[in-house]
Every structure is written in structure tokens, then in C-alpha cells.
Amino acid sequence: MFDRLSEGFSNVLRKLSGQSTISEGNVREALEDVRKALLEADVSLDVVNEFIDGALKDAHGREVTKSLKPGQEMIGIVYDRLVALLGDAPQIPENATQEEAAKILMADGPGIMTISPGPTIVMMCGLQGSGKTTTCGKLAGWLKKRGRSVMLVAADLQRPAAVEQLQTVAEQVQRDMPGGAQVLFYAEPEKTAEYGKAVGVAVGVCQRAVAAARAKGIDTVILDTAGRLHVNDSLMDELQQVNRLVQPHQVFLVVDAMTGQDAVKSAKAFHQRLEVDGLIMTKFDSDTRGGAALSVKHITGAKIRFVGLGEKLDALEEFHAPRFAGRILGMGDVVSLVQKAREQVSDEEAKAMEEKLAKGEMTMDDYLQQLKSLRKMGPLKQLLGLLPGIGAALKDVHIDDAQLDRVEGMVNSMTPAERKKPEVIDFKRRKRISTGSGTKHEDVGNLIKGFTTVGQLSKQFAGMSASDKVKAVKSLGASGGAGSLAPGLSGMPGFMRGKGSSHSASPKSAFKKKRK
Amino acid sequence: MAFFKSILSKLKQGLEATRQTLTRGLRSLILGRQLDDALIDDVQRMLLEADVGVEATQRLIDRARADFKAGTLRRSEDLLAHLKAHIKELLSSSAAVAGGAVGGGGAAAAVAAGAGGASAGAGSPVGDAASAPRILSPEFRLAPAAPTVVLITGTNGAGKTTSIAKLAHMFRRQNKTVLLAACDTFRAGAVRQLEVWAERLGVEVVKGQQGGDPAAVAFDACKAAVARGVDVLILDTAGRLHTQDPLMRQLGKIYNVAGKLIPGAPHEALLVLDATTGQNAVRQAQEFARFSPLSGLILTKLDGTAKGGVVIAIRQATSIPVKFIGTGETPDDLQPFNADEFAEAMFSEEA
């Protein structure tokens, strides 16, 4: 996400950071490139112009031309402007440690408010095909995970089979998503009609749904309204009526991240009628530069609360402006990574694992479990993209998650005894394992070798000071052995293709350092 | 043919009201002004805001400025005609043409794309006059022998199913028999959505199992189309982002399955593109064409305020022409693409 926008930016910033002197003329020239990058990223023209004017003013104000590192200073200005454009940055005290800063950033969760007494009512709105129904399902999953019960309300009575779609989604969330809370579905399917013939009916449906939710003590009600054009007056009136009579606590506008210049017009129209409280950007897993996010945020002043990153029901992320601004500029997003890891591994589990590692007691089973939780966090390439400086380097690298399947296959082909003590695996056992998992003989060898190396390393690590740890990892990277930190992966043929084996070493070591 | 005439008259009626507003944007801009750099700057702004993109806008503006400097474009009243002519030119020539590599305008490019489709069909005699796709109009190619197979592709929420309903309706009005294939086995409610439309329009649907292999549905549908002797088979596919490699490969499989059973199929492979899409649409078109050679675009949701200017960039980058535009939610709201009116609409302002 924002990949291509950040690509455009990195070129500009590289050019900029190389400049030892920046004159009045340079600033304009550099910003002209920024302007073009923003336009190509579909940021609306007005917003672009304002952005550039503001950055120019900042540059004068901070006396960029007189500072020691004008390039760095300019990047700082662009970053600050981006954060301001994307959302209000949380206040982080100057003397905060990295951990404290991460805590503050995470606590600034946008989320969904809780109203007491319930139910909290959330209304979704947007153009046709922006992804409202799918997002409803994802939000229900997000709430369920947090122990909040949900009622999904089918208020789209226009699009054929929209009701059925939401019902299926609701059932999927109830069945497949983690968390104990209830996910209910409310609809009045007999009220559906052809386009334009059921206008206004949604109002009553929503009112009755809220009453039903209240009676059942449901925590949050999500109204899935029909997609509509912002220029269709009668349908916009209907939304306004729902807004007035049902009084949702939060109105979310769902926006396709691939939207172009028109994003401002539709967002403005929805905002004028409904006072949108939050934005959800969908389809961020495409390679769009996502400039619409900047425009819509600017036009409505509403926070971007979530981003949709795929068709699966858990492909929803909370939005954090500073982190996204960092991503755009290729500064990485370690906080997201830590948070993702926390969702999969509890603090106790992590601690237990750390102790095992320190004592050199980690087994293949532990490794398999770690691998599984790592994979639950998302596709590897997406995860690595969150690390500072990795996104651009990974652009042309093909990462095949299927290779992880093979590692899992190999471990699964081992006997419990072998998993506990991999050193017992001799030539014969190795052969059996490779046959059993459909891998090559050497693959099994590499996995075991890597695993043993990590075991030894972590024992040494446990007794080291922080600075020694860093040194040790660095020397590993230099000798090309850091790949063994993820046993079985670097040795696998075709795991990472394309340019840069040197890149493959650093993300892993950085990742491991972070997890420790 | 008569059908397209009736469509055209409907289009004219429909556009009559809009035409007032269409040109009002630029007309009011020009009103009482001399042609100068500032006016050209304003036009540049309109082009950028219509999603034409930085590069294509620059080309159009450079042309206008050059002609203005050279004295061949003098009056502000001529500016609109000048821009329209050049936008039309960009819409009928691909980057390859502009680069001097290959010749051929809109219709020729469509035929070339068709030949590519035919070669995918197993054992079909490519270049044989008898099997060459017959051109009914620049908008649509029919197979020499029924069934004509139409493959509909696009990202999630672009408007594929609605566009299929409109196409089916168009063919029904030409008294052609239509069969729909519900190859979107992924999204919840997708099959049902197509079925509802089929019931309303009086056409049949071939469907498979939810979560099943969409290529298998396409296979069954092709067989059924031949067995039942229908005129047109339309394949609905699941929405997919062009960045999802496995899903794109799956689309390629659907494309190939059709060609294996019916020579030359799919005769039309159309990408449904939401007019609100920004510059990313170029990547979309390129990627979809890589897996399923595209013969054209259906530009949807033009009844909003989006101008869909990105199709100019697409045409430049890929030579894929726009064939239809979608302007509403009812089955009647599908019209053949008209470059002239499209160019004019670019400079409109909503009332």
C-alpha cells in the first residue's frame, strides 16, 4: 500500500537528500517533483497545490537553505505535511523512549467508539462498488475479536442479492473469526425491489433493526446501506433520513483507494449531507498510490479509521497517520509489525519462548508454531515491507510464501523425537523426511543446520549486552550467515528471487531483533 | 444495425440535457476571455481534474500552447474544438502508433486483438477469412458462427454484473438468445445477483458450486451454449485486483478454457472499468490484458461526476479502446462509446 506513491517520493527525496546546498530555486524545483508525484498518485489538484504552498512556506520559515543538511530538513517538512494531511499526529514527548513512543502510537487507536447504554450505531455509506458490504463483515470481525457483539443490518434493498451477500458474510464472521462475541444478522428481504423502487424503505428497516438490537443487548449495530451516487438526490435524501431518524453515533464513508480526482467531489457531497465521522479506505492491497486517501481526509476533515487490505475477513487494519506517512516516505512501520505480532502471540507466550531460546531448549515444534504465527500475520512480503528501508528494496523481489509450506511439510514429516532433538536426524532419517515432505535431501539438511545455528546463537545471545547483540547480528550479516536466523528459508532454492540477496539478510535480522 | 441506430437516438436524447451542462464548464470559462496562457492553464486544470493524467495532459497542453504561439490557434472559441480533435486523436491511436511502430486506428486495433484471441483457440485456423470475426460495428464483434463468447473481467466493485445485465438486455432486444455463466464462485451473493438479473431479463444462467473452480463453470457454460445453440454466451467473473497473482492466473485459465471449446472464443474480452478510478487504471488494464488479452473496455458509472479521463492514458499505453459506457443502474443504461461526446464531457461542469 502506498507503495507506488512512496516509490515516486523516494526518487524525489533521494534527489533532495543528495543536495548539499538548497537555494531558493532548488526548493521550488524539488517541490515541483513532489507536486508531480502527488498528482500521479491521484491526490486532488487543490490538495496538491495547498500542500506545495504549505511546504514552500515551511521551507522559508525553517530557513532550509541555511541549515546544515537542507535535504534532510526538506524531507522532514514533507513528512510533517503528510502527517498533518493524513490525520492529527498524537503528541509524543521529546524524551520518550522508542517503546514509550510505540505505546502512545498504539494507544491512539482510531477504532469504533462504545456508547453506553448500547447499542453503538455505525452507518456505512459510499458509492457503488466501494466495498461497503465486505467492510461491514471485516468490522464485525474486528469487534468480535474485541468481545463486542454485533448486528449486521442489510439496509441495501436495491442491489440484487445484496441482502444474501451480507447474510453470508455475517455467517462467515460468526463461524470463522476469532472471539466469543455474537454476530447477528438483520434483514427484511421481502422489502427489496428494483433499483429506484425501494427508496426510503431502508429507514424503517434500520429503525426496527436498532430496536431489535437494543432488546437483545447487542453492543454495536452496523448499517450496510446501498451504494449510491452522490448526485442522486432521492437516494441521498434517503441516507439523510436514516441519519436523522436512526441517529447513528458514527457515520463511516467507504472509499475505494484507487479513486482518482473525483474522490473529493463524492466525499464532499456525502460529508455535506451526513457529517462523516470516519473514513475507511478499501482495496489498499492494489498497487494504487492511494492519493485519494489524502484528498478525502483533507476534504472531510474526518479521520481515516481503517484500511481494507484484501478479500479475507481479517484483512482490515487500523489506520495511523504517522505510520502511514512513514510508509509513504519509505521510513517503514515497525509499530504495525509489533502490533501484528502481539495479535498472534501473547506476551506470556513470547516470554516463554524467549526463555526457551535462552536455554537453548527450542524444539522444531516451537519453531513450527512460530512459523505459523508469523504466517498468520500476513504474506511475508507485506510484513517485510513494514520494516524501514525494506519496501523499496523488495519491490522487484519475488517472495514465494509457498516455500514456507515446504518448511512446514518437512517439520510435519519428522517424528516427535526428531522434533525434540533434531541432532538425531541422520542420513537415513533425512531421506525419509525429504520423501515424506516431497522436498530435496539438501533442503532438510539446510533446515536442520539452520535450526542448530539459531539454537547456539540464541544461547550466546542470552548472555550478551544489547550492543554486543547488535554487533553479533551485524557480523552475521557481513558473513552472509544471517539468513540462518530463519532456518530453512534462505537455504531454500527460489525463496527469494530477483535482485539483492544482501537485502534478504537484513530484514530478517532486523525482524528477529525486534521480536526479541 | 437498426438496434444501434435506436441506441444512438436514445443516447442523443439522454445527452441532450447533459450537453447543456457539458460544455458549460469550458464555455463559461472562455466567455469574454482572450486566448492566453492563463486560459490554457485553466484548461490544464480541467484535464488534470478529469483524471487524464500528468503525461497526457502535458501533451494536450503543449499542443495547444504551440499552436497558440504559432498563431494557428487564435480565438478562445476555437480552443474547445482544438482540444476535442486532439483528445479524439489520442483516443484512436495507441502509444505504438504514436511511436511509429505499427499502424492502425480504432477498428483495426480491435481486429488485431481479436486475432490474438482467435489464436488462443485450439486448432482454429487463424487468418482464415471464414473464421475471422465479423465486425457488426466498431463497438462489438460477433463470432462467424454462434455462439459469440463474451468474457467480462474487472476489479472488485467495478460494475461487472450490472454491465452484463445491460449487455444481455441489449442482445435480447436484438432477438438474440443469451446464456450467462456465473463464474464468480467466490464472492458471497454473486451468483444470486446474476440470477436475479437473469430472471428479470428472461435469460438462463449456468452456475457451479460456491467456492468451486470458475474455469469449470466456464467449461460447462461453453458446452451448454453450443448444445443449446444460443447466440451469445456472457461469462461473469469474480472481481479481482490486478495485483493478486493467483487470481489473475485463474482468469487466464478461464480465458483459455473458452478458446479450447469454441474456436476464437472469447470473441470479446472486456475489462469493466469504474470511471472514478484514477491513474492506477493504466496498471489495471495492462495487467488484465496480460492474462486475458482485452478487446475493449466498458467504462461504468459515468452518470456520476467522474470523467474517466484515464482511458486516454490507457489507450496510449495499451491500445485498448473503450467500447461501451455505463450511465445508470437500469438495463437500458449502456451506450456505445463516442469519442467526440466523451471529449466534450471532459470539459463539463455539473450543475
Coordinates of N, CA and C in Angstrom, one line a residue, chain A residues 4 35-36 39-40 42 45-46 49 127-129 158-161 164-165 168-169 193-195 227 229-231 256 258-262 265-266 283 285-289 311, chain B residues 45 48-51 54 155-157 186-189 192-193 196-197 200 239-244 247 274 276-280 283-284 301 303-307 329-330 350:
Chain A
R4 N 3.5 2.6 -4.5 CA 3.9 3.4 -5.7 C 4.0 4.8 -5.4
R35 N 5.2 17.7 -6.4 CA 3.9 18.0 -6.9 C 3.5 17.0 -8.0
K36 N 4.4 16.7 -8.9 CA 4.1 15.7 -9.9 C 3.8 14.3 -9.3
L39 N 0.4 14.3 -7.9 CA -0.7 14.2 -8.9 C -0.8 12.9 -9.6
E40 N 0.4 12.3 -9.8 CA 0.3 10.9 -10.4 C -0.2 9.9 -9.4
D42 N -2.8 10.5 -7.8 CA -4.3 10.8 -7.7 C -4.7 11.7 -6.5
L45 N -6.1 17.9 -7.2 CA -5.3 19.1 -7.6 C -5.2 20.2 -6.5
D46 N -6.4 20.5 -6.0 CA -6.4 21.5 -4.9 C -5.6 21.2 -3.8
N49 N -1.9 21.5 -4.6 CA -1.5 22.9 -4.6 C -1.3 23.5 -3.2
L127 N -20.1 5.1 -2.5 CA -20.5 4.9 -3.8 C -20.7 3.4 -4.1
Q128 N -21.3 3.1 -5.2 CA -21.4 1.6 -5.6 C -20.0 1.0 -5.8
G129 N -19.9 -0.2 -5.3 CA -18.7 -0.9 -5.5 C -17.5 -0.4 -4.7
Q158 N -31.5 -2.4 -2.8 CA -31.5 -2.1 -4.2 C -30.8 -3.1 -5.0
R159 N -29.5 -3.3 -4.7 CA -28.7 -4.2 -5.5 C -29.2 -5.6 -5.3
P160 N -29.3 -6.3 -6.5 CA -29.8 -7.7 -6.4 C -28.8 -8.5 -5.5
A161 N -29.4 -9.3 -4.6 CA -28.7 -10.2 -3.8 C -27.7 -9.6 -2.8
E164 N -28.5 -11.2 0.6 CA -27.9 -12.5 0.7 C -26.4 -12.4 1.0
Q165 N -25.8 -11.5 0.3 CA -24.3 -11.3 0.4 C -24.0 -11.0 1.9
T168 N -24.5 -14.0 4.2 CA -23.4 -15.0 4.1 C -22.2 -14.5 4.8
V169 N -21.9 -13.2 4.7 CA -20.7 -12.6 5.3 C -20.9 -12.7 6.9
A193 N -36.4 -4.4 -3.8 CA -37.1 -4.1 -5.0 C -36.1 -3.6 -6.0
E194 N -36.5 -3.5 -7.3 CA -35.6 -3.0 -8.3 C -35.1 -1.6 -8.0
Y195 N -34.0 -1.3 -8.7 CA -33.3 0.0 -8.5 C -34.3 1.2 -8.5
G227 N -25.1 1.3 -2.1 CA -24.2 2.2 -2.7 C -25.0 3.2 -3.6
L229 N -24.8 7.1 -5.9 CA -24.1 8.2 -6.5 C -24.4 9.5 -5.7
H230 N -23.4 10.3 -5.4 CA -23.6 11.5 -4.6 C -24.5 12.5 -5.3
V231 N -24.7 12.3 -6.7 CA -25.6 13.2 -7.4 C -27.0 12.7 -7.5
D256 N -13.0 3.7 -2.2 CA -12.1 2.9 -2.9 C -10.7 3.6 -3.1
M258 N -8.4 3.3 -5.0 CA -8.0 3.5 -6.4 C -8.6 4.7 -7.0
T259 N -9.5 5.4 -6.3 CA -10.3 6.5 -6.8 C -9.3 7.7 -7.3
G260 N -9.7 8.3 -8.3 CA -8.9 9.4 -8.9 C -9.4 10.8 -8.3
Q261 N -9.4 11.8 -9.2 CA -9.7 13.1 -8.8 C -11.2 13.3 -8.3
D262 N -12.0 12.4 -8.7 CA -13.4 12.5 -8.4 C -13.7 12.3 -6.9
K265 N -15.1 15.2 -4.9 CA -16.5 15.6 -5.2 C -17.4 14.7 -4.5
S266 N -17.2 13.4 -4.5 CA -18.2 12.5 -3.9 C -18.1 12.6 -2.4
K283 N -9.4 -1.6 -0.7 CA -8.6 -2.1 -1.8 C -7.2 -1.5 -1.8
D285 N -4.8 -3.2 -1.0 CA -3.8 -4.2 -1.4 C -3.5 -4.1 -2.9
S286 N -4.1 -3.2 -3.6 CA -3.8 -3.0 -5.0 C -2.5 -2.2 -5.1
D287 N -2.0 -1.9 -6.3 CA -0.8 -1.1 -6.3 C -1.1 0.4 -6.6
T288 N -2.3 0.8 -6.2 CA -2.6 2.2 -6.3 C -1.7 3.0 -5.4
R289 N -1.4 4.2 -5.8 CA -0.6 5.1 -5.0 C -1.5 5.7 -3.8
E311 N -9.5 -9.5 0.4 CA -10.9 -10.0 0.4 C -11.2 -10.8 1.6
Chain B
R45 N -5.9 22.5 -15.8 CA -6.5 22.1 -14.6 C -7.7 21.2 -14.8
L48 N -6.5 17.7 -15.8 CA -5.9 17.0 -14.6 C -7.1 16.5 -13.7
E49 N -8.1 17.4 -13.5 CA -9.2 17.0 -12.7 C -10.1 16.0 -13.3
A50 N -10.0 15.7 -14.6 CA -10.7 14.7 -15.3 C -10.0 13.4 -15.3
D51 N -8.9 13.3 -14.5 CA -8.1 12.1 -14.4 C -7.3 11.8 -15.7
V54 N -0.9 13.3 -15.7 CA 0.1 14.3 -15.9 C 0.6 14.3 -17.3
T155 N -11.9 -5.3 -11.7 CA -11.6 -5.3 -10.2 C -12.9 -5.4 -9.5
N156 N -12.8 -5.6 -8.1 CA -13.9 -5.7 -7.3 C -14.7 -4.4 -7.3
G157 N -16.0 -4.5 -7.5 CA -16.9 -3.3 -7.5 C -16.8 -2.4 -8.7
F186 N -16.7 -17.0 -5.9 CA -16.0 -16.6 -4.7 C -16.9 -15.7 -3.8
R187 N -17.3 -14.6 -4.4 CA -18.0 -13.6 -3.5 C -19.3 -14.1 -3.1
A188 N -19.6 -13.8 -1.8 CA -21.0 -14.2 -1.3 C -22.0 -13.4 -2.1
G189 N -23.1 -14.1 -2.5 CA -24.2 -13.5 -3.2 C -24.0 -13.2 -4.6
R192 N -26.2 -15.3 -7.0 CA -27.6 -14.9 -6.8 C -27.9 -13.6 -7.5
Q193 N -26.9 -12.7 -7.4 CA -27.1 -11.4 -8.0 C -27.3 -11.5 -9.5
V196 N -30.8 -13.0 -10.2 CA -31.9 -12.1 -10.1 C -32.0 -11.3 -11.5
W197 N -30.8 -10.9 -12.0 CA -30.9 -10.2 -13.3 C -31.4 -11.1 -14.4
R200 N -35.1 -11.3 -14.3 CA -35.7 -10.1 -14.8 C -35.6 -10.0 -16.3
G239 N -14.6 -10.4 -9.2 CA -13.8 -9.2 -9.2 C -12.4 -9.6 -8.6
R240 N -11.4 -9.0 -9.2 CA -10.0 -9.3 -8.6 C -9.1 -8.1 -8.8
L241 N -8.3 -7.9 -7.9 CA -7.3 -6.9 -8.0 C -6.2 -7.4 -8.9
H242 N -5.7 -6.6 -9.8 CA -4.7 -7.0 -10.7 C -3.3 -7.3 -10.1
T243 N -3.2 -7.1 -8.8 CA -2.0 -7.4 -8.1 C -2.1 -8.8 -7.5
Q244 N -3.2 -9.5 -7.6 CA -3.3 -10.8 -7.0 C -3.0 -11.9 -8.0
L247 N -5.1 -15.1 -8.6 CA -6.4 -14.8 -9.2 C -6.3 -14.4 -10.6
D274 N -14.3 1.3 -13.6 CA -15.1 2.3 -12.9 C -14.5 3.7 -13.3
T276 N -14.5 6.3 -11.9 CA -13.9 7.1 -10.8 C -12.5 6.7 -10.6
T277 N -12.0 5.7 -11.2 CA -10.7 5.2 -11.0 C -9.6 6.2 -11.5
G278 N -8.6 6.3 -10.7 CA -7.5 7.3 -11.1 C -6.4 6.6 -11.9
Q279 N -5.2 7.1 -11.8 CA -4.1 6.6 -12.7 C -3.8 5.2 -12.5
N280 N -4.2 4.5 -11.5 CA -4.0 3.1 -11.3 C -4.7 2.3 -12.4
R283 N -2.4 0.6 -14.9 CA -1.8 -0.7 -14.5 C -2.9 -1.8 -14.5
Q284 N -4.1 -1.5 -14.1 CA -5.2 -2.5 -14.2 C -5.3 -3.0 -15.6
K301 N -20.3 3.9 -14.5 CA -20.5 5.0 -13.5 C -20.2 6.4 -14.1
D303 N -22.5 8.3 -14.9 CA -23.6 9.1 -14.5 C -23.3 9.9 -13.2
G304 N -22.1 9.7 -12.7 CA -21.7 10.5 -11.5 C -21.0 11.7 -12.0
T305 N -20.0 12.2 -11.2 CA -19.3 13.4 -11.7 C -17.9 13.0 -12.2
A306 N -17.6 11.8 -12.2 CA -16.2 11.3 -12.7 C -16.2 11.4 -14.2
K307 N -15.1 11.8 -14.8 CA -15.0 12.0 -16.2 C -14.3 10.8 -16.9
E329 N -28.2 2.5 -13.5 CA -28.4 1.2 -12.9 C -29.4 0.3 -13.7
T330 N -30.2 0.9 -14.6 CA -31.2 0.1 -15.3 C -30.5 -0.6 -16.5
E350 N -20.7 20.0 -13.5 CA -22.0 19.5 -13.0 C -22.8 20.8 -12.6

